[in-house]
Amino acid sequence: MSSEPNSPSDPGSHDVSERVVFIDDEEDVRRANRQSLELDGFRVETFEAAEPALAAIRAEPPGVVVTDVRLPGLDGRALFERIRAVDADLPVILITGHGDISMAVAAMRAGAYDFLAKPYPAEALMGSVRRALDHRRLVLENRRLNAQLDAAIEEDPAFLGVSPEIVALRRLVRDVAGADVDVLVLGETGSGKEVVANALHRWSRRASKNFVAMNCGALPDSVVESELFGHEAGAFTGALKRRVGRIEHAQGGTLFLDEIESMPLALQVKLLRVLQERVVEPLGTNERRPVDMRVVSATKVDLGQEAAAGTFRDDLYHRLNVVTVAIPPLRERREDILLLFQHFLARAAARFGREAPPVTAAMRDHLLRHAWPGNVRELDHFAERCALGLSGQSAPEAPPAAAPSLSEQVERFERGLIREELIMAGGDVRLAAESLGIPRKTLYDKIARYGLAPTDFR
């Protein structure tokens, strides 16, 4: 009872996911099915009994096992149970006679992949094997991703990925973190600028002190100065007590200024003085207080171009731009998309108290084809929707709809344009309105009309 090896012309290093183990005690059946499978491009190993087949499966798990239920010695159902102990995800297709169908159905409920009732056409076997191998490839890919994810998390949970771009970014941030210089972080919306800023703080000698973050574009111009520099009681109407600003609060630690391009020009002058002299003057006092901090700024635009256009101070740009850390967009490191999605999906499922859904072939195709304009943040939100079963990936196709009217097409275009501008502006309605060239109130009216929420794009 030995295996019947491949012909010498078959490549010995064929992908294991294409290997089929076929078990039947009738030689004519083995020969005919092997020929059909090989003509369809599969690498086939045939066995006349379960015991030698099980030994081969343990030595090198194949892509799929096809076995007759009625075998001498260990029967097909018992073999299926033994295979599950070796690899519960290895697809097993059972071949049954008419009297064994109820048993085969019970085996499928227990995890068998499929069953074929005798007599079956060769096309039925080919189709079942093909689907099983597709399933096996997906399982093996998910295992590979999980192994990579575990290794990446163990190495550094802040920079998950295996692409050359993320490896280079991780190395650069580690090198810069110990230098204690001010850093400018450049990256698109949702690319992880605050993650980089946090890492620069955690890996520096300032890690035991405060990491103080401030989004310059999220606060009205009237309160940015007080938030940043602080104020004394009575400094202005409503200043009932002293407030320590973000700069002072970052004493000994790191001050992170996100969307630095949104800072009003008047305040840029005061910030420049703080950076040059390392002193701060809160509102309502002439007292100059020394500060020791690292400043990490972040922007999604080219500050050099902004400075040339006069919308950002040239001297402040050169003062901030001591070291620049550029974050590659997700579309330029596609090797990391599946890995990141697996991580976000597991995290979201745990948070929602649900079982993480399997990554289907359709979902994998969508992940790799999508442009991800919102970068890692968009991918994270998509994983949350998938964990809740709201991804729409498996929704049935809708019947053909009537052609949209001109007004409907205009509304679709306008809604898409507003959504893209909100993505680019990180949810900042003021910036989006300026980019679109319309009043802010008009944009708010359109946002409400189209059911958009600016907070979804931050």
JSON list of C-alpha atoms in Angstrom, two decimals, residues 212-438:
[
{"chain": "A", "resi": 212, "resn": "VAL", "atom": "CA", "xyz": [1.34, 67.37, 24.63]},
{"chain": "A", "resi": 213, "resn": "ALA", "atom": "CA", "xyz": [-0.62, 67.38, 21.37]},
{"chain": "A", "resi": 214, "resn": "MET", "atom": "CA", "xyz": [-2.47, 70.30, 19.81]},
{"chain": "A", "resi": 215, "resn": "ASN", "atom": "CA", "xyz": [-4.30, 70.40, 16.48]},
{"chain": "A", "resi": 216, "resn": "CYS", "atom": "CA", "xyz": [-3.83, 73.93, 15.16]},
{"chain": "A", "resi": 217, "resn": "GLY", "atom": "CA", "xyz": [-6.66, 73.52, 12.67]},
{"chain": "A", "resi": 218, "resn": "ALA", "atom": "CA", "xyz": [-9.25, 72.22, 15.15]},
{"chain": "A", "resi": 219, "resn": "LEU", "atom": "CA", "xyz": [-9.46, 75.37, 17.31]},
{"chain": "A", "resi": 220, "resn": "PRO", "atom": "CA", "xyz": [-10.94, 78.78, 16.46]},
{"chain": "A", "resi": 221, "resn": "ASP", "atom": "CA", "xyz": [-8.32, 81.45, 15.84]},
{"chain": "A", "resi": 222, "resn": "SER", "atom": "CA", "xyz": [-9.56, 83.34, 18.92]},
{"chain": "A", "resi": 223, "resn": "VAL", "atom": "CA", "xyz": [-8.49, 80.61, 21.36]},
{"chain": "A", "resi": 224, "resn": "VAL", "atom": "CA", "xyz": [-5.36, 79.20, 19.71]},
{"chain": "A", "resi": 225, "resn": "GLU", "atom": "CA", "xyz": [-3.07, 81.80, 21.33]},
{"chain": "A", "resi": 226, "resn": "SER", "atom": "CA", "xyz": [-4.41, 81.16, 24.83]},
{"chain": "A", "resi": 227, "resn": "GLU", "atom": "CA", "xyz": [-4.25, 77.38, 24.36]},
{"chain": "A", "resi": 228, "resn": "LEU", "atom": "CA", "xyz": [-0.68, 77.50, 23.14]},
{"chain": "A", "resi": 229, "resn": "PHE", "atom": "CA", "xyz": [0.89, 80.21, 25.29]},
{"chain": "A", "resi": 230, "resn": "GLY", "atom": "CA", "xyz": [-1.43, 80.21, 28.32]},
{"chain": "A", "resi": 231, "resn": "HIS", "atom": "CA", "xyz": [-2.77, 83.29, 30.13]},
{"chain": "A", "resi": 232, "resn": "GLU", "atom": "CA", "xyz": [-2.90, 84.96, 33.51]},
{"chain": "A", "resi": 233, "resn": "ALA", "atom": "CA", "xyz": [-6.13, 85.75, 35.35]},
{"chain": "A", "resi": 234, "resn": "GLY", "atom": "CA", "xyz": [-7.69, 88.93, 33.92]},
{"chain": "A", "resi": 235, "resn": "ALA", "atom": "CA", "xyz": [-5.64, 88.81, 30.72]},
{"chain": "A", "resi": 236, "resn": "PHE", "atom": "CA", "xyz": [-8.84, 89.22, 28.70]},
{"chain": "A", "resi": 237, "resn": "THR", "atom": "CA", "xyz": [-12.58, 89.17, 29.25]},
{"chain": "A", "resi": 238, "resn": "GLY", "atom": "CA", "xyz": [-13.57, 85.79, 30.67]},
{"chain": "A", "resi": 239, "resn": "ALA", "atom": "CA", "xyz": [-10.04, 84.89, 31.87]},
{"chain": "A", "resi": 240, "resn": "LEU", "atom": "CA", "xyz": [-11.09, 84.27, 35.47]},
{"chain": "A", "resi": 241, "resn": "LYS", "atom": "CA", "xyz": [-8.05, 82.23, 36.46]},
{"chain": "A", "resi": 242, "resn": "ARG", "atom": "CA", "xyz": [-4.54, 81.43, 35.30]},
{"chain": "A", "resi": 243, "resn": "ARG", "atom": "CA", "xyz": [-4.22, 78.81, 32.58]},
{"chain": "A", "resi": 244, "resn": "VAL", "atom": "CA", "xyz": [-1.02, 76.94, 31.78]},
{"chain": "A", "resi": 245, "resn": "GLY", "atom": "CA", "xyz": [-0.57, 76.78, 27.99]},
{"chain": "A", "resi": 246, "resn": "ARG", "atom": "CA", "xyz": [0.42, 73.74, 25.98]},
{"chain": "A", "resi": 247, "resn": "ILE", "atom": "CA", "xyz": [4.00, 74.99, 25.65]},
{"chain": "A", "resi": 248, "resn": "GLU", "atom": "CA", "xyz": [4.54, 75.18, 29.40]},
{"chain": "A", "resi": 249, "resn": "HIS", "atom": "CA", "xyz": [2.71, 71.91, 29.96]},
{"chain": "A", "resi": 250, "resn": "ALA", "atom": "CA", "xyz": [5.24, 70.24, 27.64]},
{"chain": "A", "resi": 251, "resn": "GLN", "atom": "CA", "xyz": [8.13, 71.30, 29.89]},
{"chain": "A", "resi": 252, "resn": "GLY", "atom": "CA", "xyz": [10.81, 68.60, 29.69]},
{"chain": "A", "resi": 253, "resn": "GLY", "atom": "CA", "xyz": [8.75, 66.63, 27.19]},
{"chain": "A", "resi": 254, "resn": "THR", "atom": "CA", "xyz": [7.43, 66.94, 23.62]},
{"chain": "A", "resi": 255, "resn": "LEU", "atom": "CA", "xyz": [5.03, 69.45, 22.07]},
{"chain": "A", "resi": 256, "resn": "PHE", "atom": "CA", "xyz": [3.21, 68.09, 19.01]},
{"chain": "A", "resi": 257, "resn": "LEU", "atom": "CA", "xyz": [1.65, 70.71, 16.73]},
{"chain": "A", "resi": 258, "resn": "ASP", "atom": "CA", "xyz": [-0.56, 69.02, 14.16]},
{"chain": "A", "resi": 259, "resn": "GLU", "atom": "CA", "xyz": [-1.77, 70.86, 11.04]},
{"chain": "A", "resi": 260, "resn": "ILE", "atom": "CA", "xyz": [0.85, 73.56, 11.68]},
{"chain": "A", "resi": 261, "resn": "GLU", "atom": "CA", "xyz": [-0.08, 75.09, 8.33]},
{"chain": "A", "resi": 262, "resn": "SER", "atom": "CA", "xyz": [-3.39, 76.22, 9.89]},
{"chain": "A", "resi": 263, "resn": "MET", "atom": "CA", "xyz": [-1.74, 78.41, 12.55]},
{"chain": "A", "resi": 264, "resn": "PRO", "atom": "CA", "xyz": [-2.59, 82.12, 12.08]},
{"chain": "A", "resi": 265, "resn": "LEU", "atom": "CA", "xyz": [0.31, 84.20, 10.74]},
{"chain": "A", "resi": 266, "resn": "ALA", "atom": "CA", "xyz": [0.26, 86.48, 13.79]},
{"chain": "A", "resi": 267, "resn": "LEU", "atom": "CA", "xyz": [0.86, 83.53, 16.09]},
{"chain": "A", "resi": 268, "resn": "GLN", "atom": "CA", "xyz": [3.57, 82.14, 13.86]},
{"chain": "A", "resi": 269, "resn": "VAL", "atom": "CA", "xyz": [5.75, 85.11, 14.90]},
{"chain": "A", "resi": 270, "resn": "LYS", "atom": "CA", "xyz": [5.34, 84.27, 18.59]},
{"chain": "A", "resi": 271, "resn": "LEU", "atom": "CA", "xyz": [5.97, 80.56, 17.97]},
{"chain": "A", "resi": 272, "resn": "LEU", "atom": "CA", "xyz": [9.16, 81.41, 16.07]},
{"chain": "A", "resi": 273, "resn": "ARG", "atom": "CA", "xyz": [10.43, 83.33, 19.11]},
{"chain": "A", "resi": 274, "resn": "VAL", "atom": "CA", "xyz": [9.66, 80.38, 21.39]},
{"chain": "A", "resi": 275, "resn": "LEU", "atom": "CA", "xyz": [11.56, 78.03, 19.10]},
{"chain": "A", "resi": 276, "resn": "GLN", "atom": "CA", "xyz": [14.56, 80.35, 18.82]},
{"chain": "A", "resi": 277, "resn": "GLU", "atom": "CA", "xyz": [14.85, 81.49, 22.44]},
{"chain": "A", "resi": 278, "resn": "ARG", "atom": "CA", "xyz": [13.08, 78.63, 24.28]},
{"chain": "A", "resi": 279, "resn": "VAL", "atom": "CA", "xyz": [11.07, 81.10, 26.40]},
{"chain": "A", "resi": 280, "resn": "VAL", "atom": "CA", "xyz": [7.31, 81.70, 26.59]},
{"chain": "A", "resi": 281, "resn": "GLU", "atom": "CA", "xyz": [5.34, 84.81, 27.56]},
{"chain": "A", "resi": 282, "resn": "PRO", "atom": "CA", "xyz": [1.75, 83.93, 28.59]},
{"chain": "A", "resi": 283, "resn": "LEU", "atom": "CA", "xyz": [-0.99, 86.44, 27.83]},
{"chain": "A", "resi": 284, "resn": "GLY", "atom": "CA", "xyz": [-1.39, 89.10, 30.52]},
{"chain": "A", "resi": 285, "resn": "THR", "atom": "CA", "xyz": [2.22, 89.11, 31.72]},
{"chain": "A", "resi": 286, "resn": "ASN", "atom": "CA", "xyz": [5.63, 90.34, 30.61]},
{"chain": "A", "resi": 287, "resn": "GLU", "atom": "CA", "xyz": [7.33, 87.51, 32.46]},
{"chain": "A", "resi": 288, "resn": "ARG", "atom": "CA", "xyz": [9.53, 85.35, 30.25]},
{"chain": "A", "resi": 289, "resn": "ARG", "atom": "CA", "xyz": [9.51, 81.72, 31.36]},
{"chain": "A", "resi": 290, "resn": "PRO", "atom": "CA", "xyz": [12.19, 79.33, 30.09]},
{"chain": "A", "resi": 291, "resn": "VAL", "atom": "CA", "xyz": [10.97, 76.09, 28.50]},
{"chain": "A", "resi": 292, "resn": "ASP", "atom": "CA", "xyz": [12.85, 72.92, 27.66]},
{"chain": "A", "resi": 293, "resn": "MET", "atom": "CA", "xyz": [10.95, 70.85, 25.13]},
{"chain": "A", "resi": 294, "resn": "ARG", "atom": "CA", "xyz": [11.17, 69.18, 21.76]},
{"chain": "A", "resi": 295, "resn": "VAL", "atom": "CA", "xyz": [8.75, 70.47, 19.12]},
{"chain": "A", "resi": 296, "resn": "VAL", "atom": "CA", "xyz": [7.34, 68.04, 16.57]},
{"chain": "A", "resi": 297, "resn": "SER", "atom": "CA", "xyz": [5.21, 69.69, 13.89]},
{"chain": "A", "resi": 298, "resn": "ALA", "atom": "CA", "xyz": [3.06, 67.94, 11.32]},
{"chain": "A", "resi": 299, "resn": "THR", "atom": "CA", "xyz": [1.58, 69.02, 8.03]},
{"chain": "A", "resi": 300, "resn": "LYS", "atom": "CA", "xyz": [-0.20, 67.47, 5.06]},
{"chain": "A", "resi": 301, "resn": "VAL", "atom": "CA", "xyz": [0.91, 70.22, 2.65]},
{"chain": "A", "resi": 302, "resn": "ASP", "atom": "CA", "xyz": [4.25, 71.38, 1.29]},
{"chain": "A", "resi": 303, "resn": "LEU", "atom": "CA", "xyz": [5.22, 74.16, 3.71]},
{"chain": "A", "resi": 304, "resn": "GLY", "atom": "CA", "xyz": [7.92, 75.33, 1.30]},
{"chain": "A", "resi": 305, "resn": "GLN", "atom": "CA", "xyz": [5.23, 76.11, -1.27]},
{"chain": "A", "resi": 306, "resn": "GLU", "atom": "CA", "xyz": [3.03, 77.69, 1.41]},
{"chain": "A", "resi": 307, "resn": "ALA", "atom": "CA", "xyz": [5.96, 79.91, 2.45]},
{"chain": "A", "resi": 308, "resn": "ALA", "atom": "CA", "xyz": [6.59, 80.89, -1.18]},
{"chain": "A", "resi": 309, "resn": "ALA", "atom": "CA", "xyz": [2.91, 81.78, -1.54]},
{"chain": "A", "resi": 310, "resn": "GLY", "atom": "CA", "xyz": [3.00, 83.94, 1.60]},
{"chain": "A", "resi": 311, "resn": "THR", "atom": "CA", "xyz": [0.49, 81.84, 3.57]},
{"chain": "A", "resi": 312, "resn": "PHE", "atom": "CA", "xyz": [3.18, 80.54, 5.95]},
{"chain": "A", "resi": 313, "resn": "ARG", "atom": "CA", "xyz": [6.19, 82.37, 7.36]},
{"chain": "A", "resi": 314, "resn": "ASP", "atom": "CA", "xyz": [9.38, 81.48, 5.53]},
{"chain": "A", "resi": 315, "resn": "ASP", "atom": "CA", "xyz": [11.57, 81.93, 8.64]},
{"chain": "A", "resi": 316, "resn": "LEU", "atom": "CA", "xyz": [9.29, 79.66, 10.72]},
{"chain": "A", "resi": 317, "resn": "TYR", "atom": "CA", "xyz": [9.34, 77.03, 7.98]},
{"chain": "A", "resi": 318, "resn": "HIS", "atom": "CA", "xyz": [13.14, 76.90, 7.98]},
{"chain": "A", "resi": 319, "resn": "ARG", "atom": "CA", "xyz": [13.19, 76.81, 11.80]},
{"chain": "A", "resi": 320, "resn": "LEU", "atom": "CA", "xyz": [10.76, 73.87, 11.91]},
{"chain": "A", "resi": 321, "resn": "ASN", "atom": "CA", "xyz": [12.45, 72.04, 9.06]},
{"chain": "A", "resi": 322, "resn": "VAL", "atom": "CA", "xyz": [15.55, 70.91, 10.97]},
{"chain": "A", "resi": 323, "resn": "VAL", "atom": "CA", "xyz": [14.73, 67.26, 10.25]},
{"chain": "A", "resi": 324, "resn": "THR", "atom": "CA", "xyz": [11.86, 66.12, 8.02]},
{"chain": "A", "resi": 325, "resn": "VAL", "atom": "CA", "xyz": [10.21, 62.72, 8.39]},
{"chain": "A", "resi": 326, "resn": "ALA", "atom": "CA", "xyz": [8.01, 61.89, 5.39]},
{"chain": "A", "resi": 327, "resn": "ILE", "atom": "CA", "xyz": [5.37, 59.19, 5.85]},
{"chain": "A", "resi": 328, "resn": "PRO", "atom": "CA", "xyz": [4.66, 57.18, 2.68]},
{"chain": "A", "resi": 329, "resn": "PRO", "atom": "CA", "xyz": [0.95, 56.95, 1.77]},
{"chain": "A", "resi": 330, "resn": "LEU", "atom": "CA", "xyz": [-0.68, 53.55, 2.06]},
{"chain": "A", "resi": 331, "resn": "ARG", "atom": "CA", "xyz": [-0.99, 53.19, -1.72]},
{"chain": "A", "resi": 332, "resn": "GLU", "atom": "CA", "xyz": [2.82, 53.22, -1.96]},
{"chain": "A", "resi": 333, "resn": "ARG", "atom": "CA", "xyz": [3.27, 50.34, 0.49]},
{"chain": "A", "resi": 334, "resn": "ARG", "atom": "CA", "xyz": [0.61, 47.88, -0.59]},
{"chain": "A", "resi": 335, "resn": "GLU", "atom": "CA", "xyz": [2.52, 44.96, 0.97]},
{"chain": "A", "resi": 336, "resn": "ASP", "atom": "CA", "xyz": [1.31, 46.28, 4.33]},
{"chain": "A", "resi": 337, "resn": "ILE", "atom": "CA", "xyz": [-2.41, 46.62, 3.56]},
{"chain": "A", "resi": 338, "resn": "LEU", "atom": "CA", "xyz": [-3.50, 43.05, 4.36]},
{"chain": "A", "resi": 339, "resn": "LEU", "atom": "CA", "xyz": [-1.28, 42.96, 7.45]},
{"chain": "A", "resi": 340, "resn": "LEU", "atom": "CA", "xyz": [-2.67, 46.22, 8.81]},
{"chain": "A", "resi": 341, "resn": "PHE", "atom": "CA", "xyz": [-6.24, 45.20, 7.98]},
{"chain": "A", "resi": 342, "resn": "GLN", "atom": "CA", "xyz": [-5.83, 41.91, 9.86]},
{"chain": "A", "resi": 343, "resn": "HIS", "atom": "CA", "xyz": [-4.61, 43.87, 12.90]},
{"chain": "A", "resi": 344, "resn": "PHE", "atom": "CA", "xyz": [-7.39, 46.46, 12.75]},
{"chain": "A", "resi": 345, "resn": "LEU", "atom": "CA", "xyz": [-10.04, 43.78, 12.19]},
{"chain": "A", "resi": 346, "resn": "ALA", "atom": "CA", "xyz": [-8.95, 41.73, 15.21]},
{"chain": "A", "resi": 347, "resn": "ARG", "atom": "CA", "xyz": [-8.77, 44.87, 17.36]},
{"chain": "A", "resi": 348, "resn": "ALA", "atom": "CA", "xyz": [-12.22, 46.06, 16.28]},
{"chain": "A", "resi": 349, "resn": "ALA", "atom": "CA", "xyz": [-13.79, 42.61, 16.78]},
{"chain": "A", "resi": 350, "resn": "ALA", "atom": "CA", "xyz": [-12.36, 42.45, 20.31]},
{"chain": "A", "resi": 351, "resn": "ARG", "atom": "CA", "xyz": [-13.68, 45.93, 21.09]},
{"chain": "A", "resi": 352, "resn": "PHE", "atom": "CA", "xyz": [-17.16, 45.07, 19.80]},
{"chain": "A", "resi": 353, "resn": "GLY", "atom": "CA", "xyz": [-17.17, 41.68, 21.54]},
{"chain": "A", "resi": 354, "resn": "ARG", "atom": "CA", "xyz": [-17.52, 39.79, 18.26]},
{"chain": "A", "resi": 355, "resn": "GLU", "atom": "CA", "xyz": [-15.71, 37.06, 16.39]},
{"chain": "A", "resi": 356, "resn": "ALA", "atom": "CA", "xyz": [-13.47, 38.51, 13.69]},
{"chain": "A", "resi": 357, "resn": "PRO", "atom": "CA", "xyz": [-15.00, 37.58, 10.30]},
{"chain": "A", "resi": 358, "resn": "PRO", "atom": "CA", "xyz": [-12.81, 35.67, 7.81]},
{"chain": "A", "resi": 359, "resn": "VAL", "atom": "CA", "xyz": [-11.08, 37.69, 5.11]},
{"chain": "A", "resi": 360, "resn": "THR", "atom": "CA", "xyz": [-12.82, 36.54, 1.94]},
{"chain": "A", "resi": 361, "resn": "ALA", "atom": "CA", "xyz": [-11.33, 36.56, -1.54]},
{"chain": "A", "resi": 362, "resn": "ALA", "atom": "CA", "xyz": [-13.67, 39.43, -2.53]},
{"chain": "A", "resi": 363, "resn": "MET", "atom": "CA", "xyz": [-12.63, 41.45, 0.51]},
{"chain": "A", "resi": 364, "resn": "ARG", "atom": "CA", "xyz": [-8.94, 40.77, -0.17]},
{"chain": "A", "resi": 365, "resn": "ASP", "atom": "CA", "xyz": [-9.39, 41.90, -3.77]},
{"chain": "A", "resi": 366, "resn": "HIS", "atom": "CA", "xyz": [-11.07, 45.11, -2.61]},
{"chain": "A", "resi": 367, "resn": "LEU", "atom": "CA", "xyz": [-8.30, 45.80, -0.08]},
{"chain": "A", "resi": 368, "resn": "LEU", "atom": "CA", "xyz": [-5.58, 45.49, -2.70]},
{"chain": "A", "resi": 369, "resn": "ARG", "atom": "CA", "xyz": [-7.38, 47.40, -5.46]},
{"chain": "A", "resi": 370, "resn": "HIS", "atom": "CA", "xyz": [-8.69, 50.37, -3.48]},
{"chain": "A", "resi": 371, "resn": "ALA", "atom": "CA", "xyz": [-6.61, 53.58, -3.59]},
{"chain": "A", "resi": 372, "resn": "TRP", "atom": "CA", "xyz": [-7.10, 54.37, 0.16]},
{"chain": "A", "resi": 373, "resn": "PRO", "atom": "CA", "xyz": [-7.11, 58.18, -0.12]},
{"chain": "A", "resi": 374, "resn": "GLY", "atom": "CA", "xyz": [-7.72, 58.33, 3.64]},
{"chain": "A", "resi": 375, "resn": "ASN", "atom": "CA", "xyz": [-4.69, 56.08, 4.22]},
{"chain": "A", "resi": 376, "resn": "VAL", "atom": "CA", "xyz": [-4.35, 54.04, 7.43]},
{"chain": "A", "resi": 377, "resn": "ARG", "atom": "CA", "xyz": [-7.24, 55.85, 9.11]},
{"chain": "A", "resi": 378, "resn": "GLU", "atom": "CA", "xyz": [-9.60, 54.92, 6.28]},
{"chain": "A", "resi": 379, "resn": "LEU", "atom": "CA", "xyz": [-8.39, 51.30, 6.41]},
{"chain": "A", "resi": 380, "resn": "ASP", "atom": "CA", "xyz": [-9.00, 51.23, 10.19]},
{"chain": "A", "resi": 381, "resn": "HIS", "atom": "CA", "xyz": [-12.55, 52.52, 9.75]},
{"chain": "A", "resi": 382, "resn": "PHE", "atom": "CA", "xyz": [-13.21, 49.96, 7.00]},
{"chain": "A", "resi": 383, "resn": "ALA", "atom": "CA", "xyz": [-12.02, 47.19, 9.35]},
{"chain": "A", "resi": 384, "resn": "GLU", "atom": "CA", "xyz": [-14.45, 48.43, 12.00]},
{"chain": "A", "resi": 385, "resn": "ARG", "atom": "CA", "xyz": [-17.32, 48.25, 9.51]},
{"chain": "A", "resi": 386, "resn": "CYS", "atom": "CA", "xyz": [-16.27, 44.74, 8.51]},
{"chain": "A", "resi": 387, "resn": "ALA", "atom": "CA", "xyz": [-16.16, 43.67, 12.17]},
{"chain": "A", "resi": 388, "resn": "LEU", "atom": "CA", "xyz": [-19.75, 44.91, 12.49]},
{"chain": "A", "resi": 389, "resn": "GLY", "atom": "CA", "xyz": [-20.80, 43.19, 9.27]},
{"chain": "A", "resi": 390, "resn": "LEU", "atom": "CA", "xyz": [-21.37, 46.52, 7.51]},
{"chain": "A", "resi": 391, "resn": "SER", "atom": "CA", "xyz": [-18.69, 46.40, 4.82]},
{"chain": "A", "resi": 392, "resn": "GLY", "atom": "CA", "xyz": [-21.12, 45.66, 2.01]},
{"chain": "A", "resi": 393, "resn": "GLN", "atom": "CA", "xyz": [-18.58, 43.28, 0.44]},
{"chain": "A", "resi": 394, "resn": "SER", "atom": "CA", "xyz": [-20.99, 40.36, 0.44]},
{"chain": "A", "resi": 395, "resn": "ALA", "atom": "CA", "xyz": [-24.17, 42.29, -0.37]},
{"chain": "A", "resi": 396, "resn": "PRO", "atom": "CA", "xyz": [-26.20, 40.81, -3.26]},
{"chain": "A", "resi": 397, "resn": "GLU", "atom": "CA", "xyz": [-26.07, 42.66, -6.51]},
{"chain": "A", "resi": 398, "resn": "ALA", "atom": "CA", "xyz": [-28.94, 45.09, -6.94]},
{"chain": "A", "resi": 399, "resn": "PRO", "atom": "CA", "xyz": [-31.10, 44.92, -10.07]},
{"chain": "A", "resi": 400, "resn": "PRO", "atom": "CA", "xyz": [-30.19, 47.39, -12.81]},
{"chain": "A", "resi": 401, "resn": "ALA", "atom": "CA", "xyz": [-31.46, 50.86, -11.91]},
{"chain": "A", "resi": 402, "resn": "ALA", "atom": "CA", "xyz": [-32.94, 53.44, -14.21]},
{"chain": "A", "resi": 403, "resn": "ALA", "atom": "CA", "xyz": [-30.50, 55.99, -15.62]},
{"chain": "A", "resi": 404, "resn": "PRO", "atom": "CA", "xyz": [-30.09, 58.90, -13.15]},
{"chain": "A", "resi": 405, "resn": "SER", "atom": "CA", "xyz": [-31.48, 62.28, -14.08]},
{"chain": "A", "resi": 406, "resn": "LEU", "atom": "CA", "xyz": [-29.22, 65.28, -14.73]},
{"chain": "A", "resi": 407, "resn": "SER", "atom": "CA", "xyz": [-29.98, 66.77, -11.30]},
{"chain": "A", "resi": 408, "resn": "GLU", "atom": "CA", "xyz": [-29.16, 63.43, -9.62]},
{"chain": "A", "resi": 409, "resn": "GLN", "atom": "CA", "xyz": [-25.85, 63.23, -11.48]},
{"chain": "A", "resi": 410, "resn": "VAL", "atom": "CA", "xyz": [-24.99, 66.81, -10.44]},
{"chain": "A", "resi": 411, "resn": "GLU", "atom": "CA", "xyz": [-25.82, 66.02, -6.81]},
{"chain": "A", "resi": 412, "resn": "ARG", "atom": "CA", "xyz": [-23.69, 62.87, -6.90]},
{"chain": "A", "resi": 413, "resn": "PHE", "atom": "CA", "xyz": [-20.78, 64.81, -8.33]},
{"chain": "A", "resi": 414, "resn": "GLU", "atom": "CA", "xyz": [-21.16, 67.61, -5.77]},
{"chain": "A", "resi": 415, "resn": "ARG", "atom": "CA", "xyz": [-21.42, 65.19, -2.85]},
{"chain": "A", "resi": 416, "resn": "GLY", "atom": "CA", "xyz": [-18.32, 63.31, -4.04]},
{"chain": "A", "resi": 417, "resn": "LEU", "atom": "CA", "xyz": [-16.37, 66.54, -4.49]},
{"chain": "A", "resi": 418, "resn": "ILE", "atom": "CA", "xyz": [-17.29, 67.76, -0.98]},
{"chain": "A", "resi": 419, "resn": "ARG", "atom": "CA", "xyz": [-16.41, 64.38, 0.49]},
{"chain": "A", "resi": 420, "resn": "GLU", "atom": "CA", "xyz": [-12.98, 64.38, -1.20]},
{"chain": "A", "resi": 421, "resn": "GLU", "atom": "CA", "xyz": [-12.26, 67.92, 0.05]},
{"chain": "A", "resi": 422, "resn": "LEU", "atom": "CA", "xyz": [-13.25, 66.94, 3.60]},
{"chain": "A", "resi": 423, "resn": "ILE", "atom": "CA", "xyz": [-10.88, 63.96, 3.36]},
{"chain": "A", "resi": 424, "resn": "MET", "atom": "CA", "xyz": [-8.05, 66.21, 2.18]},
{"chain": "A", "resi": 425, "resn": "ALA", "atom": "CA", "xyz": [-8.84, 68.76, 4.91]},
{"chain": "A", "resi": 426, "resn": "GLY", "atom": "CA", "xyz": [-9.03, 66.13, 7.64]},
{"chain": "A", "resi": 427, "resn": "GLY", "atom": "CA", "xyz": [-12.62, 67.13, 8.43]},
{"chain": "A", "resi": 428, "resn": "ASP", "atom": "CA", "xyz": [-11.75, 70.85, 8.78]},
{"chain": "A", "resi": 429, "resn": "VAL", "atom": "CA", "xyz": [-14.79, 72.62, 7.26]},
{"chain": "A", "resi": 430, "resn": "ARG", "atom": "CA", "xyz": [-12.97, 75.95, 7.10]},
{"chain": "A", "resi": 431, "resn": "LEU", "atom": "CA", "xyz": [-10.16, 74.52, 4.98]},
{"chain": "A", "resi": 432, "resn": "ALA", "atom": "CA", "xyz": [-12.58, 72.59, 2.78]},
{"chain": "A", "resi": 433, "resn": "ALA", "atom": "CA", "xyz": [-14.68, 75.72, 2.20]},
{"chain": "A", "resi": 434, "resn": "GLU", "atom": "CA", "xyz": [-11.58, 77.72, 1.24]},
{"chain": "A", "resi": 435, "resn": "SER", "atom": "CA", "xyz": [-10.49, 75.00, -1.17]},
{"chain": "A", "resi": 436, "resn": "LEU", "atom": "CA", "xyz": [-13.94, 74.83, -2.77]},
{"chain": "A", "resi": 437, "resn": "GLY", "atom": "CA", "xyz": [-14.20, 78.62, -2.91]},
{"chain": "A", "resi": 438, "resn": "ILE", "atom": "CA", "xyz": [-17.58, 78.82, -1.16]}
]
